[in-house]
Amino acid sequence: MVSEWPIVRIEDIAKKIAMGPFGSNIKVETFVESGVPVISGAHLHGIRVEDGVFNFVTDEHAERMKNSNVFRGDVIFTHAGNIGQVAYIPQDSQYERYVISQRQFYLRCDLSKADPVFISYFFHSNEGRHKLLANASQTGVPSIARPSSYLKTIELSLPPLEEQRAIAETLSVLDDRIDNLRRINATLEAIAAALFKSRFVDFDGVPPEGMQESELGLIPKGWRIGTFGDVAEHPRRSVQPEEIESSTPYIALEHMPRHCIALGDWGIAAGLESNKYEFKRGEILFGKLRPYFHKVGVAPLDGVCSTDIVVIAPKSPAWFGFVLAHASSDQFVEYTNAGSTGTKMPRTSWREMSRYAVVLPPEPIATAFNKQVQQIAEKIIANVHESRTLAALRDTLLPRLISGQLRVNQ
């Protein structure tokens, strides 16, 4: 039982706790093309530090900030801004050494006493998160007061090291599967983009004599120049908040990842106070507020969304793949951003989107392409739902395992 586990403070199991550098030590002028990567809140969305797009500093500059260097096994916390983020650097991380930003601090565990993965999961439990944020202020920029000294005082029930590792491994199996599904979806999305580029941008397989001049350059004979609005529409299904069931799935801009068509996060409509748009499973959602954020995805279910999101559907099902590929392309996003109105909060509009010039193929070609993309989109949606099921199981097990209510051998 949990009563068998001693209560310890974080300082009892810590080898080191340290803050990130002063803000003046990491700024745009210090970034270089390669070197030591800088961890920011953008890399702390899950239980593990996510390797991805980094800013870098030189080895020499990292050495000058040696106290803010972190390594595999270190647990990273955000103390200002998106507080509550906690992630560890896995043993298979892309880099051996990182530097944390000025908004992070870190814990290096004494490995003879504590498993860093277990400690990370503790801070992902309701108990751990509550204790971490108990010293937080929400005035102005959210922040944790005296983060490193406060972390030392947090108490937890600590099982024996072998049981810590067993708990961490049990939960990690689920997170590994979730990460694998996320990687599969990224690969599927890349395949769809490559197919689109080959067929509709590079016109692979069309001989020179099969091309003709157009206002957009050479295009295959039999194809024509049109607009995005020729094959896509914006179904304006506006609903009043009182008309929406409280359990209806709700997608806002904060639920939409950047540069990713897999939408795996949503809330519910309870508490909504303004008009929303209805969307159907398989329709395309485009974030029109600050479109340069590139928030475009395929709806994995029916629901409602913020009016800062444009719902897009093909006029004919055969054009779904073509419409999705264009709407999620860098070129389309750049076009909508260039035509946005407003300075601080630029917005695009369906009217602007619909004018985007496209090269329209004969419908049989669009249909053949759609069969491929439709299969990819369906697989992505299936993976999204499987990931959420696994996450729900993990979130059910987490507090019971961390508290000792459920033992691994049970």
Coordinates of N, CA and C in Angstrom, one line a residue, residues 1-7 157 403-405:
M1 N 0.8 -1.2 0.0 CA 0.0 0.0 0.0 C 0.9 1.2 0.0
V2 N 0.2 2.4 -0.4 CA 1.0 3.6 -0.4 C 1.6 4.0 0.9
S3 N 0.9 3.6 2.0 CA 1.4 3.9 3.4 C 2.8 3.3 3.6
E4 N 3.1 2.3 2.8 CA 4.5 1.7 2.9 C 5.5 2.5 2.3
W5 N 5.1 3.5 1.5 CA 6.1 4.3 0.7 C 6.5 5.5 1.6
P6 N 7.7 5.8 1.7 CA 8.1 7.0 2.5 C 7.8 8.3 1.8
I7 N 7.5 9.3 2.5 CA 7.2 10.6 2.0 C 8.5 11.4 1.9
S157 N 5.0 10.6 -2.2 CA 5.2 9.3 -1.7 C 6.1 8.5 -2.7
S403 N -0.1 6.7 -6.9 CA -0.5 6.8 -5.5 C -0.4 5.5 -4.8
G404 N -0.1 4.4 -5.6 CA 0.0 3.1 -5.0 C -1.4 2.4 -4.8
Q405 N -2.4 3.0 -5.3 CA -3.8 2.4 -5.2 C -3.8 1.1 -6.1

